[in-house]
Coordinates of C-alpha atoms and ligand atoms in Angstrom, one line a residue:
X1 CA -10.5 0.6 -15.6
X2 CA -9.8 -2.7 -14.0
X3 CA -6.3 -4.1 -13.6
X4 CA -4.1 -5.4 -16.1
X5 CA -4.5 -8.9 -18.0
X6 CA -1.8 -11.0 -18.8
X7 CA -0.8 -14.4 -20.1
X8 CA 1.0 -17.0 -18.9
X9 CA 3.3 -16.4 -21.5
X10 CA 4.0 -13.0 -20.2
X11 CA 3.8 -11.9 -24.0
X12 CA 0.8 -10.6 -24.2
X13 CA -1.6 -7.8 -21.6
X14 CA -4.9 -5.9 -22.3
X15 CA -6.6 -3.7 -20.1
X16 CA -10.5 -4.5 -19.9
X17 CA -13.0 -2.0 -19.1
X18 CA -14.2 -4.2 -16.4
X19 CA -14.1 -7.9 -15.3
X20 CA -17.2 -9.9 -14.5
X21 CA -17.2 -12.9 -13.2
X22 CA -21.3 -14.0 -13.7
X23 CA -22.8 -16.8 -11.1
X24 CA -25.1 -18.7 -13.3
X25 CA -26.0 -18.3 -17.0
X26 CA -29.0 -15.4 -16.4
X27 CA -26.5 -13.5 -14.9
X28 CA -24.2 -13.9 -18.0
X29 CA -27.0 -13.7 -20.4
X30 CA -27.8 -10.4 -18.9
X31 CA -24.2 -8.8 -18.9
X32 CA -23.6 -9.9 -22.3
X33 CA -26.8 -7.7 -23.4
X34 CA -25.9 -5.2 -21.8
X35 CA -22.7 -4.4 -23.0
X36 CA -23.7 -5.2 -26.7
X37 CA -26.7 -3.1 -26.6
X38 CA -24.2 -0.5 -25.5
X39 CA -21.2 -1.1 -27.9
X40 CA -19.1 -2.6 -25.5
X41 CA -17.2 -5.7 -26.8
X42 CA -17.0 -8.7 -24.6
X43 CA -14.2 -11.1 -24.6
X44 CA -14.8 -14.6 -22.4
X45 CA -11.1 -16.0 -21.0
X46 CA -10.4 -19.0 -19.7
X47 CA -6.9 -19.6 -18.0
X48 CA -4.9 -17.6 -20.2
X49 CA -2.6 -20.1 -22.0
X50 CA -3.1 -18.7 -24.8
X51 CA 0.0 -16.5 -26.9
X52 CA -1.9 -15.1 -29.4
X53 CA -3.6 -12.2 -28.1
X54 CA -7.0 -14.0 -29.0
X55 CA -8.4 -13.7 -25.3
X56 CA -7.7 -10.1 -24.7
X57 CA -10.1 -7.2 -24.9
X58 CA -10.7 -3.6 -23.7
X59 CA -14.4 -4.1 -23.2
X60 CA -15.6 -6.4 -20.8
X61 CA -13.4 -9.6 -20.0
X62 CA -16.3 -12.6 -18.7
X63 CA -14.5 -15.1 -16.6
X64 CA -16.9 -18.5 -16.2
X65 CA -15.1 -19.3 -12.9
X66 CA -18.8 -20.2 -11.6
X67 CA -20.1 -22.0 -14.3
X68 CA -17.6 -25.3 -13.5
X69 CA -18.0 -28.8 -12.7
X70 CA -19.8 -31.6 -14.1
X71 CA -23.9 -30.6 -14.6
X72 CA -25.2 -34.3 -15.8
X73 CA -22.8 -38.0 -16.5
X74 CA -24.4 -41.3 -18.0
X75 CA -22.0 -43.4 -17.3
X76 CA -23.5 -46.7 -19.3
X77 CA -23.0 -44.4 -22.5
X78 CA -20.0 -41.9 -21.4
X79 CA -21.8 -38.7 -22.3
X80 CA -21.1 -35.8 -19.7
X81 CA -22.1 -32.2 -19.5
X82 CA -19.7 -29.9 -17.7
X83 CA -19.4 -25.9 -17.2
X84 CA -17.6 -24.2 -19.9
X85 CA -14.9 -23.1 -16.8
X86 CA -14.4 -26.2 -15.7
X87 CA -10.0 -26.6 -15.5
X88 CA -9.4 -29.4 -17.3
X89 CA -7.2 -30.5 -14.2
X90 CA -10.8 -30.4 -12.4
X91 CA -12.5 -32.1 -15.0
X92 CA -9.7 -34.9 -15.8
X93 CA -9.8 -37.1 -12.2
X94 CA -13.7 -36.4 -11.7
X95 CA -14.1 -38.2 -15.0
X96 CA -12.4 -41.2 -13.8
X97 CA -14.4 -40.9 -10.5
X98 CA -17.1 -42.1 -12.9
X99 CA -14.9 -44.9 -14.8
X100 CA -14.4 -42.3 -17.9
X101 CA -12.0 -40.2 -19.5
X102 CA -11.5 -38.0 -22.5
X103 CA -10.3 -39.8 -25.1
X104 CA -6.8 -37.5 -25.6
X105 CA -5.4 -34.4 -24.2
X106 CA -2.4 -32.2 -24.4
X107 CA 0.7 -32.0 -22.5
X108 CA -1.2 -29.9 -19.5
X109 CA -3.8 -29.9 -17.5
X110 CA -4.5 -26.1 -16.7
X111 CA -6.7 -24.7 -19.5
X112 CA -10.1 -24.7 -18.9
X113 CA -12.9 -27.0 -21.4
X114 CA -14.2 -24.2 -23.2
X115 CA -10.6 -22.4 -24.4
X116 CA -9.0 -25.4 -24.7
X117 CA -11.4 -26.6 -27.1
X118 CA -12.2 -22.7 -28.4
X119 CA -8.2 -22.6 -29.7
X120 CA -8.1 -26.6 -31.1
X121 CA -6.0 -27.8 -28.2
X122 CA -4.9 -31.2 -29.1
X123 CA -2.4 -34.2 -28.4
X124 CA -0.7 -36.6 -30.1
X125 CA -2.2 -39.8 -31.6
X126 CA -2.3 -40.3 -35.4
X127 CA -5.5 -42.9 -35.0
X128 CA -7.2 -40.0 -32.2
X129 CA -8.0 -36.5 -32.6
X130 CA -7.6 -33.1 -31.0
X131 CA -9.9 -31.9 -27.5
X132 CA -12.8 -30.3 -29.6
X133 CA -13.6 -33.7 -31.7
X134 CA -15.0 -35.4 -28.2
X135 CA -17.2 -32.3 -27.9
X136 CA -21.4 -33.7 -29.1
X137 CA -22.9 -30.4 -28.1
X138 CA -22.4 -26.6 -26.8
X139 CA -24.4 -24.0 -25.1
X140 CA -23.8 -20.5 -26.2
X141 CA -25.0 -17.1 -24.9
X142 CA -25.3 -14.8 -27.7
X143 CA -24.9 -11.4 -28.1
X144 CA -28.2 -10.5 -27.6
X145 CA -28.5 -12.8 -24.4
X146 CA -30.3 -15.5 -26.3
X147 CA -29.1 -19.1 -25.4
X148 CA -28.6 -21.2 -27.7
X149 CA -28.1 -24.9 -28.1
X150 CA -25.9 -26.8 -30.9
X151 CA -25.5 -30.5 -31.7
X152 CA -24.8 -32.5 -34.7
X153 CA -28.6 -32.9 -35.0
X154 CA -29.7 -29.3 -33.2
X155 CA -28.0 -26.3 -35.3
X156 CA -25.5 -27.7 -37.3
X157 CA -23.7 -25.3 -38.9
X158 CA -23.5 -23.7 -35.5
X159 CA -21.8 -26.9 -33.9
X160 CA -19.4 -27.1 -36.8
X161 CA -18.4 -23.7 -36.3
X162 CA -18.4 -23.4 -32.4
X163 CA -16.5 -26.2 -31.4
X164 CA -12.9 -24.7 -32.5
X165 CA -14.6 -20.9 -32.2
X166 CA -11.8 -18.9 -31.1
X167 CA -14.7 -17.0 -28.9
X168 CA -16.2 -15.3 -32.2
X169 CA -19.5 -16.8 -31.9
X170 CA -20.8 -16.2 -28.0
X171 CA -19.7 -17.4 -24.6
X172 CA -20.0 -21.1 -24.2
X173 CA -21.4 -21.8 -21.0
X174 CA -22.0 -25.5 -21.2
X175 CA -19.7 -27.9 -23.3
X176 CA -20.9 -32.1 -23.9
X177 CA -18.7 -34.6 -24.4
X178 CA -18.7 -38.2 -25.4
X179 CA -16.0 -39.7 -23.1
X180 CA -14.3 -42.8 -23.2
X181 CA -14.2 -45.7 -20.4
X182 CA -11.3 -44.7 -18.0
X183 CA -7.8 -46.2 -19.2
X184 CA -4.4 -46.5 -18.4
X185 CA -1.0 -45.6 -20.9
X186 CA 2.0 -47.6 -21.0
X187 CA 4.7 -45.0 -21.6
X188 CA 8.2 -46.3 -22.6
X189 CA 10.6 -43.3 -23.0
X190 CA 14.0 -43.2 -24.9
X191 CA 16.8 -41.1 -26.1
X192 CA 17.8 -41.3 -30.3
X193 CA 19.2 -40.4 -33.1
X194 CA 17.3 -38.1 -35.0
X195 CA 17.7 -39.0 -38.8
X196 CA 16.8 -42.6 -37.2
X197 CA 13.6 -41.2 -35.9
X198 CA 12.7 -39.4 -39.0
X199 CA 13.8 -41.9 -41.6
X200 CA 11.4 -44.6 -39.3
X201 CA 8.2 -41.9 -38.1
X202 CA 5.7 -43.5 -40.3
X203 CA 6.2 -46.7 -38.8
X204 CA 6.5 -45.7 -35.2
X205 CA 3.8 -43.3 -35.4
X206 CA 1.6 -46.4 -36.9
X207 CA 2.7 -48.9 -34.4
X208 CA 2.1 -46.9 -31.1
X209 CA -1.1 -45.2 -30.1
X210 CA 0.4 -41.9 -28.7
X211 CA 3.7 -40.5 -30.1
X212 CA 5.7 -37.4 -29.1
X213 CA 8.9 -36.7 -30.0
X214 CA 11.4 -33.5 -28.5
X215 CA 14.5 -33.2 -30.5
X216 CA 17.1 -30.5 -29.4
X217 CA 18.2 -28.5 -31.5
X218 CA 21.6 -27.7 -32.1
X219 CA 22.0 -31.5 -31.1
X220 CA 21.0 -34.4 -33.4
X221 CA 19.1 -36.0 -30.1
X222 CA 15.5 -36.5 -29.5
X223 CA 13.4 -38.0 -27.1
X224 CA 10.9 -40.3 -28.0
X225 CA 7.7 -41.0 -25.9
X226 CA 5.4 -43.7 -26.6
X227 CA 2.1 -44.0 -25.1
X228 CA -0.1 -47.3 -26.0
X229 CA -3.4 -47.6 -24.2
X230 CA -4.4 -50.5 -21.6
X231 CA -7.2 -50.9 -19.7
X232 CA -8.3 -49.6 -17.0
X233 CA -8.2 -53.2 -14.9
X234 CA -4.5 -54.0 -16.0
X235 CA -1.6 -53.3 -13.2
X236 CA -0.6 -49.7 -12.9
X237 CA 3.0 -49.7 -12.2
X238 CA 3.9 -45.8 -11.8
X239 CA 6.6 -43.9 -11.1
X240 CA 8.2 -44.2 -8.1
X241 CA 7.1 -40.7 -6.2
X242 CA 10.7 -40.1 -5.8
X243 CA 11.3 -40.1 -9.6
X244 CA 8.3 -38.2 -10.4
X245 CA 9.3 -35.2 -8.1
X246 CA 13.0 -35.5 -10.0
X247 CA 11.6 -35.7 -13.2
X248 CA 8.8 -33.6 -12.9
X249 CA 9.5 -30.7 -10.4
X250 CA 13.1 -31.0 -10.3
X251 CA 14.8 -31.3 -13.6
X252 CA 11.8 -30.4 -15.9
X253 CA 10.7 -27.5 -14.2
X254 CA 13.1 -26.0 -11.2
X255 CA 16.2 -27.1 -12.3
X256 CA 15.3 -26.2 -16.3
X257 CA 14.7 -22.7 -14.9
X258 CA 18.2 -22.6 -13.8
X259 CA 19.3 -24.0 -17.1
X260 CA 17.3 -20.9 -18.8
X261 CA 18.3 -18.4 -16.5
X262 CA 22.2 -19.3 -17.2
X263 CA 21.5 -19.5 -21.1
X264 CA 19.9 -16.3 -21.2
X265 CA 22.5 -14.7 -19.6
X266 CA 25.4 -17.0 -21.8
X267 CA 23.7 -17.8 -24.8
X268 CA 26.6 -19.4 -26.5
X269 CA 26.5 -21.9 -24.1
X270 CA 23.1 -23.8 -24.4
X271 CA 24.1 -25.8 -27.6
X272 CA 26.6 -28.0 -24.7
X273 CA 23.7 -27.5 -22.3
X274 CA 21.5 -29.3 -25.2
X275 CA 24.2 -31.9 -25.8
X276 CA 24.6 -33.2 -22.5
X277 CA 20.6 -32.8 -21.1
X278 CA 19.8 -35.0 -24.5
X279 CA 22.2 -37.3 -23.4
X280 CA 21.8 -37.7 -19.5
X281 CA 18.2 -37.8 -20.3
X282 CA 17.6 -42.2 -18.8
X283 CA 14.6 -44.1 -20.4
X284 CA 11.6 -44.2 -18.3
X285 CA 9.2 -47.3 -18.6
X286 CA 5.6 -46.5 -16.3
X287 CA 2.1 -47.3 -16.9
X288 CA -0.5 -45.2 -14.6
X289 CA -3.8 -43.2 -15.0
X290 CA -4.1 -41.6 -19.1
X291 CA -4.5 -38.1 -17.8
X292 CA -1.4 -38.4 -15.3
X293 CA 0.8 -40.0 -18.3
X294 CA -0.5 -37.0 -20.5
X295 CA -0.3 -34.0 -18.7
X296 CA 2.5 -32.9 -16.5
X297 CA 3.3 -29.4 -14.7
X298 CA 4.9 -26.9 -16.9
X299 CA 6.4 -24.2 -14.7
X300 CA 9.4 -23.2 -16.7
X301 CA 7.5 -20.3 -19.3
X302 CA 7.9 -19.9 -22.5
X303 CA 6.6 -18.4 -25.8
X304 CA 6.0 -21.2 -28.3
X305 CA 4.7 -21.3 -32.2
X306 CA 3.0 -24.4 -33.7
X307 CA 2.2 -25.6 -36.9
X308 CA 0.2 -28.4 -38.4
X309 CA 1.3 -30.1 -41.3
X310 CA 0.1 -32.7 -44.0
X311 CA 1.8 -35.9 -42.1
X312 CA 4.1 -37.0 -45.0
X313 CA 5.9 -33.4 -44.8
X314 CA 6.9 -33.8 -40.8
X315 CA 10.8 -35.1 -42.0
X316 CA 11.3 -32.3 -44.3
X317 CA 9.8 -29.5 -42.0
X318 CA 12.6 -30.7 -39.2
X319 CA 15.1 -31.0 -41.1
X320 CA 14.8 -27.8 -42.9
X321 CA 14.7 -26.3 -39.0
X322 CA 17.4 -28.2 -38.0
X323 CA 19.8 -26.7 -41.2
X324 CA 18.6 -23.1 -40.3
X325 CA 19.3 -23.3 -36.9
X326 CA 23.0 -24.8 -37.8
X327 CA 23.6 -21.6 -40.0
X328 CA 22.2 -19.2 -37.7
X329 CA 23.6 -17.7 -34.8
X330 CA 20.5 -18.3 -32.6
X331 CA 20.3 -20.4 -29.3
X332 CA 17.1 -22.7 -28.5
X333 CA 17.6 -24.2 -25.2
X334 CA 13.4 -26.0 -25.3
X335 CA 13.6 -28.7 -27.5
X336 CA 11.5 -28.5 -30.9
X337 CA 8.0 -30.8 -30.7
X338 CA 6.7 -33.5 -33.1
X339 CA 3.1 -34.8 -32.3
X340 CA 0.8 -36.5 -34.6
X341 CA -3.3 -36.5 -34.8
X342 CA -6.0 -37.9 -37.2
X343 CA -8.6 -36.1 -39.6
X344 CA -11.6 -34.5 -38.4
X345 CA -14.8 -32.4 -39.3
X346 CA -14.4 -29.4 -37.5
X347 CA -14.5 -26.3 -39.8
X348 CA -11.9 -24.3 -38.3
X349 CA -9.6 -27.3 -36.7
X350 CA -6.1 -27.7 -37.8
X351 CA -7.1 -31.1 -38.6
X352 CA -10.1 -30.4 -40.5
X353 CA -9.9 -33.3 -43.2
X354 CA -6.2 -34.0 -42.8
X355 CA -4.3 -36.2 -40.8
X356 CA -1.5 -33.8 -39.3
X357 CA 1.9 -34.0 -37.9
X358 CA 2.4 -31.1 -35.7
X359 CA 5.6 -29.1 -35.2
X360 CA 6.3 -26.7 -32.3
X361 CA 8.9 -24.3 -31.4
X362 CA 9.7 -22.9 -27.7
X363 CA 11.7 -19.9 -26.7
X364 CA 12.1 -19.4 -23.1
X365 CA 10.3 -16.3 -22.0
X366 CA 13.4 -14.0 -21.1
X367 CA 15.4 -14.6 -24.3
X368 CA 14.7 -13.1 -27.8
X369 CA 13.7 -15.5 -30.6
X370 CA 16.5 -15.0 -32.3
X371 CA 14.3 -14.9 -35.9
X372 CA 13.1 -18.7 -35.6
X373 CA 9.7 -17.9 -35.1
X374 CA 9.8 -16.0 -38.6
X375 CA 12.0 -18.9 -40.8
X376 CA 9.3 -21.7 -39.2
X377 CA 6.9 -20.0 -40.4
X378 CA 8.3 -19.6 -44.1
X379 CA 9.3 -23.4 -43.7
X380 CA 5.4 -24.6 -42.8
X381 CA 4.3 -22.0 -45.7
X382 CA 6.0 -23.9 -48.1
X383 CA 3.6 -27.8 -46.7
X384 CA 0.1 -25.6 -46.2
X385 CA 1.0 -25.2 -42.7
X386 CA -2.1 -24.0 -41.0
X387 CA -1.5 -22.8 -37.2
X388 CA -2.2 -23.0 -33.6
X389 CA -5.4 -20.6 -32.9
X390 CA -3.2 -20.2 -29.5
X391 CA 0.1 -20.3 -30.5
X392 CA 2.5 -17.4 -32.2
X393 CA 1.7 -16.9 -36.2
X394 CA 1.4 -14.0 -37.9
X395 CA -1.6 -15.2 -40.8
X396 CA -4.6 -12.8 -40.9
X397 CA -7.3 -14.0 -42.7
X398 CA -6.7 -14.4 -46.5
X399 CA -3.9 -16.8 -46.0
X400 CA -6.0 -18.9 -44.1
X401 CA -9.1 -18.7 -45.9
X402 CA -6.9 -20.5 -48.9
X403 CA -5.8 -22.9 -45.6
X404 CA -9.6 -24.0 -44.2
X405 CA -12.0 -24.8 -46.7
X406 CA -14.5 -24.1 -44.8
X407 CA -13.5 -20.5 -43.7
X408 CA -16.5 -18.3 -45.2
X409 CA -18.7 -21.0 -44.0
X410 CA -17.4 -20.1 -40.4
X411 CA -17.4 -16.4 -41.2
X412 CA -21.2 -17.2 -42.4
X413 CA -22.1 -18.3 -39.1
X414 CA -20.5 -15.9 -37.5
X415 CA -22.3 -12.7 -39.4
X416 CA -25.4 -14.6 -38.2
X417 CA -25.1 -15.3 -34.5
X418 CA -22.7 -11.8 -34.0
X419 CA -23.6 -8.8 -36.6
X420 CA -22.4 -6.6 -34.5
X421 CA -19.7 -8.0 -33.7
X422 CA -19.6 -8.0 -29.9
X423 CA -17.3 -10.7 -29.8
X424 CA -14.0 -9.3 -31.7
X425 CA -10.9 -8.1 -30.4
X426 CA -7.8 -6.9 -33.0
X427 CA -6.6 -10.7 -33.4
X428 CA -9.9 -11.4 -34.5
X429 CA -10.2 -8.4 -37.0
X430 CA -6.8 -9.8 -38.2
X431 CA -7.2 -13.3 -38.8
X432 CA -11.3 -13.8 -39.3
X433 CA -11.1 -9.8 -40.8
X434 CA -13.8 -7.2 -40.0
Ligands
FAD1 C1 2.3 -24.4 -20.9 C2 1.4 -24.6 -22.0 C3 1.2 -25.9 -22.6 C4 0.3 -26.0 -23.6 N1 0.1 -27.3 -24.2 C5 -0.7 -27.5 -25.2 C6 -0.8 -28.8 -25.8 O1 -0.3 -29.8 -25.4 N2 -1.6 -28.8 -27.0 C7 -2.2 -27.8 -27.5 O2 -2.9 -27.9 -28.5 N3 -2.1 -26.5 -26.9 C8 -1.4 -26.4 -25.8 N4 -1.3 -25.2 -25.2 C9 -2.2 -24.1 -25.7 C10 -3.5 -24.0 -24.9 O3 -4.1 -25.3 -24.8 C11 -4.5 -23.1 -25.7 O4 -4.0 -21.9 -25.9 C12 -5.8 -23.0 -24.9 O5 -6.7 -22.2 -25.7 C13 -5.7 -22.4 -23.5 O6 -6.9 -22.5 -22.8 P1 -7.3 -21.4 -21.8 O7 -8.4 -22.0 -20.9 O8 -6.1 -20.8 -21.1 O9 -8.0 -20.3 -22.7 P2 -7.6 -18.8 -23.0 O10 -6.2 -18.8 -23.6 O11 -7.9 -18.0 -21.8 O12 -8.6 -18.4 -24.2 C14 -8.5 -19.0 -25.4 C15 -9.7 -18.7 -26.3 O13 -10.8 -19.4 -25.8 C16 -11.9 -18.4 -25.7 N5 -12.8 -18.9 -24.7 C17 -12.4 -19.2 -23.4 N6 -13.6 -19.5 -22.7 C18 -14.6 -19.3 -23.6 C19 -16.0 -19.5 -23.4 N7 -16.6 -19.9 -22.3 N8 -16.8 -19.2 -24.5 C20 -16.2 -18.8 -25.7 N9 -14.9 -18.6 -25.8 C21 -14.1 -18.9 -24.8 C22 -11.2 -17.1 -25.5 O14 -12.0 -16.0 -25.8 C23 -10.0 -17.2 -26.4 O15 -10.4 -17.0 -27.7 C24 -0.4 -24.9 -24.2 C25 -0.3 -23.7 -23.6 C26 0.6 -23.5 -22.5 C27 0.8 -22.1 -21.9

């Protein structure tokens, strides 16, 4: 028995039978057949972000920690191949090495390509989509060791199914994506009312290329970010490095730990603590490298559910949070998240065929949730709320088989590429079933 596995959430652990951690796809190939042919399950994990328990296992856990990098670039058309392990915060300034970058990313840089894109990681950007929608083709190993190839062209069912896969299929070894030409984010951020953000989100949300709001609850304050693209030649003006290690290290992350620490010990205190961080919070105005205004550290953990919604119901899901929280005694000291993304093809992506709004709720890892998790998740029921493949929800699989439309289709797949299910854990039993 090998040690224990845990998250970075600290919410979930599992205890493989034994790690391996293959040097080049034969290798992999090889242990993957074995263990199948034996009945052993095998579970790939990236960098554990994850808080569903969808990466765990008590067969063997495959880390691709060798299989990293980028393989092959053509820079004239932006199409690069790069191992499935390849950290994202690897991938992201090697890309703009070559003049390119991935067309949007999520608030950090740590995942790895393959579970990033495996869960549906996405951004915000109601004209752009999430991680897996840049993706043009996959390698898997099977469970029988066969490797297989997918592409729009090259297996298509597979590639629809694969690219948000949640690890059911095989372990993806080698992910291609169609990048972008590098570019550069103006980000202008500001404190404000919240019924004046929600009665205005349609507009703001047209008018800037990358929104984000954080409103806090038990406060009616909100911090808006907006990111518009430049190019790549225009003047970077970034943050001073002094204000970056304030913002960043010191009040995001060292000093927010303190503020967590204190509220977990005083709960009653943190709706003040909300009050007056919403409203020391100063406007920032910065243009530098996309993947620096994207991504920033993100010490400070937390447990955190997420929800996508049909973009009209984004006002009505908030505000119906915002009225339990003020007749509950519970005490959120993250604020709640409002990102937006566009429709895509991707069987089993939250934004398969529906432009989403997406609303996310933090609890810091040392305090209970005080039931909020539970009363979101009755709140998104009520808008077809389909979740997070990484984030806390409790759906199993006939709820969202009425949410994806393409659901047995992805189950189809999967009874073809893993019978025997080699791939499953229990989170997979649950929410794809048996
Ligand atoms: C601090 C923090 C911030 C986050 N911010 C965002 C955000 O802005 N937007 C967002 O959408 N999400 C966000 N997430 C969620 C996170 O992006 C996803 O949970 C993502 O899946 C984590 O990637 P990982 O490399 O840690 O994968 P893991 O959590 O280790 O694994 C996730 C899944 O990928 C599968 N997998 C991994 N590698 C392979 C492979 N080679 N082949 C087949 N399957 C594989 C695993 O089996 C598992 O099913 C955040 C999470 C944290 C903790």
């Amino acid at each position: 028995m090998s040690a224990t596995w845990t998250n970075w959430g600290r919410n979930q652990t599992c205890h493989p039978a034994r790690v391996e951690v293959p040097r080049d796809v034969e290798e992999l190939a090889t242990t993957v057949a074995r263990a199948s042919a034996d009945g052993t399950r095998v579970k790939a994990v990236g960098s554990g972000h994850s808080f569903t328990p969808v990466a765990t296992t008590d067969g063997v856990h495959v880390r691709l920690d060798h299989l990293s990098g980028i393989l092959t670039a053509d820079t004239v058309t932006g199409r690069v191949t790069v191992g499935a392990g390849t950290p994202l915060h690897v991938l992201n300034p090697a890309l703009q090495a070559l003049g390119l970058a991935l067309p949007n990313l999520g608030d950090i840089d740590r995942q790895t390509i393959s579970g990033a894109i495996a869960t549906g990681t996405h951004g915000s950007g109601a004209r752009y989509q999430g991680i897996a929608s840049a993706v043009t083709g996959l390698v898997l190993v099977l469970a029988d060791g066969t490797v297989l190839r997918c592409s729009a062209t090259l297996e298509p069912e597979v590639f629809a199914a694969a690219r948000v896969g949640l690890g059911a299929l095989g372990v993806v070894t080698e992910v291609e994506l169609q990048c972008v030409p590098a570019f550069r984010l103006h980000a202008q951020e500001h404190g404000a009312d919240l019924h004046d953000v929600l009665s205005s989100v349609d507009d703001d949300v047209a008018r800037h290329d990358h929104v984000d709001m954080h409103w806090f609850p038990h406060t009616d304050r909100v911090l808006v970010k907006h990111n518009d693209r430049v190019g790549e030649d225009s003047a970077g003006r970034p943050l001073p490095a002094w204000r970056a290690t304030l913002d960043d290290d010191l009040l995001s992350n060292r000093f927010f730990e303190v503020v967590n620490r204190v509220s977990t010990r005083w709960p009653r205190i943190v709706p003040r603590l909300n009050q007056l961080t919403s409203r020391t919070l100063s406007a920032r105005d910065y243009t530098d490298d996309s993947w620096k205004v994207f991504c920033s550290p993100r010490q400070v953990r937390f447990r955190e559910s997420e929800y996508a919604v049909p973009r009209a119901a984004a006002g009505d899901v908030v505000r119906a949070l915002r009225d339990w929280v003020d007749r509950h005694d519970v005490s959120l000291p993250f604020p709640v998240e409002l990102r937006f993304t566009g429709a895509d093809d991707i069987w089993l992506s939250t934004g398969y065929e529906r432009d989403n709004a997406y609303v996310a709720v933090h609890q810091y890892h040392r305090m209970d949730d005080g039931g909020v998790f539970a009363a979101f998740e009755a709140i998104v029921a009520e808008h077809q709320g389909r979740p997070h493949w990484g984030k806390l929800h409790t759906l199993g699989a006939d709820r969202l088989a009425e949410l994806y439309p393409r659901f047995g289709d992805f189950l189809g797949v999967r009874d073809r590429l893993d019978p025997g299910r080699t791939f499953t854990n229990d989170h997979l039993r649950h929410v794809l079933g048996d």
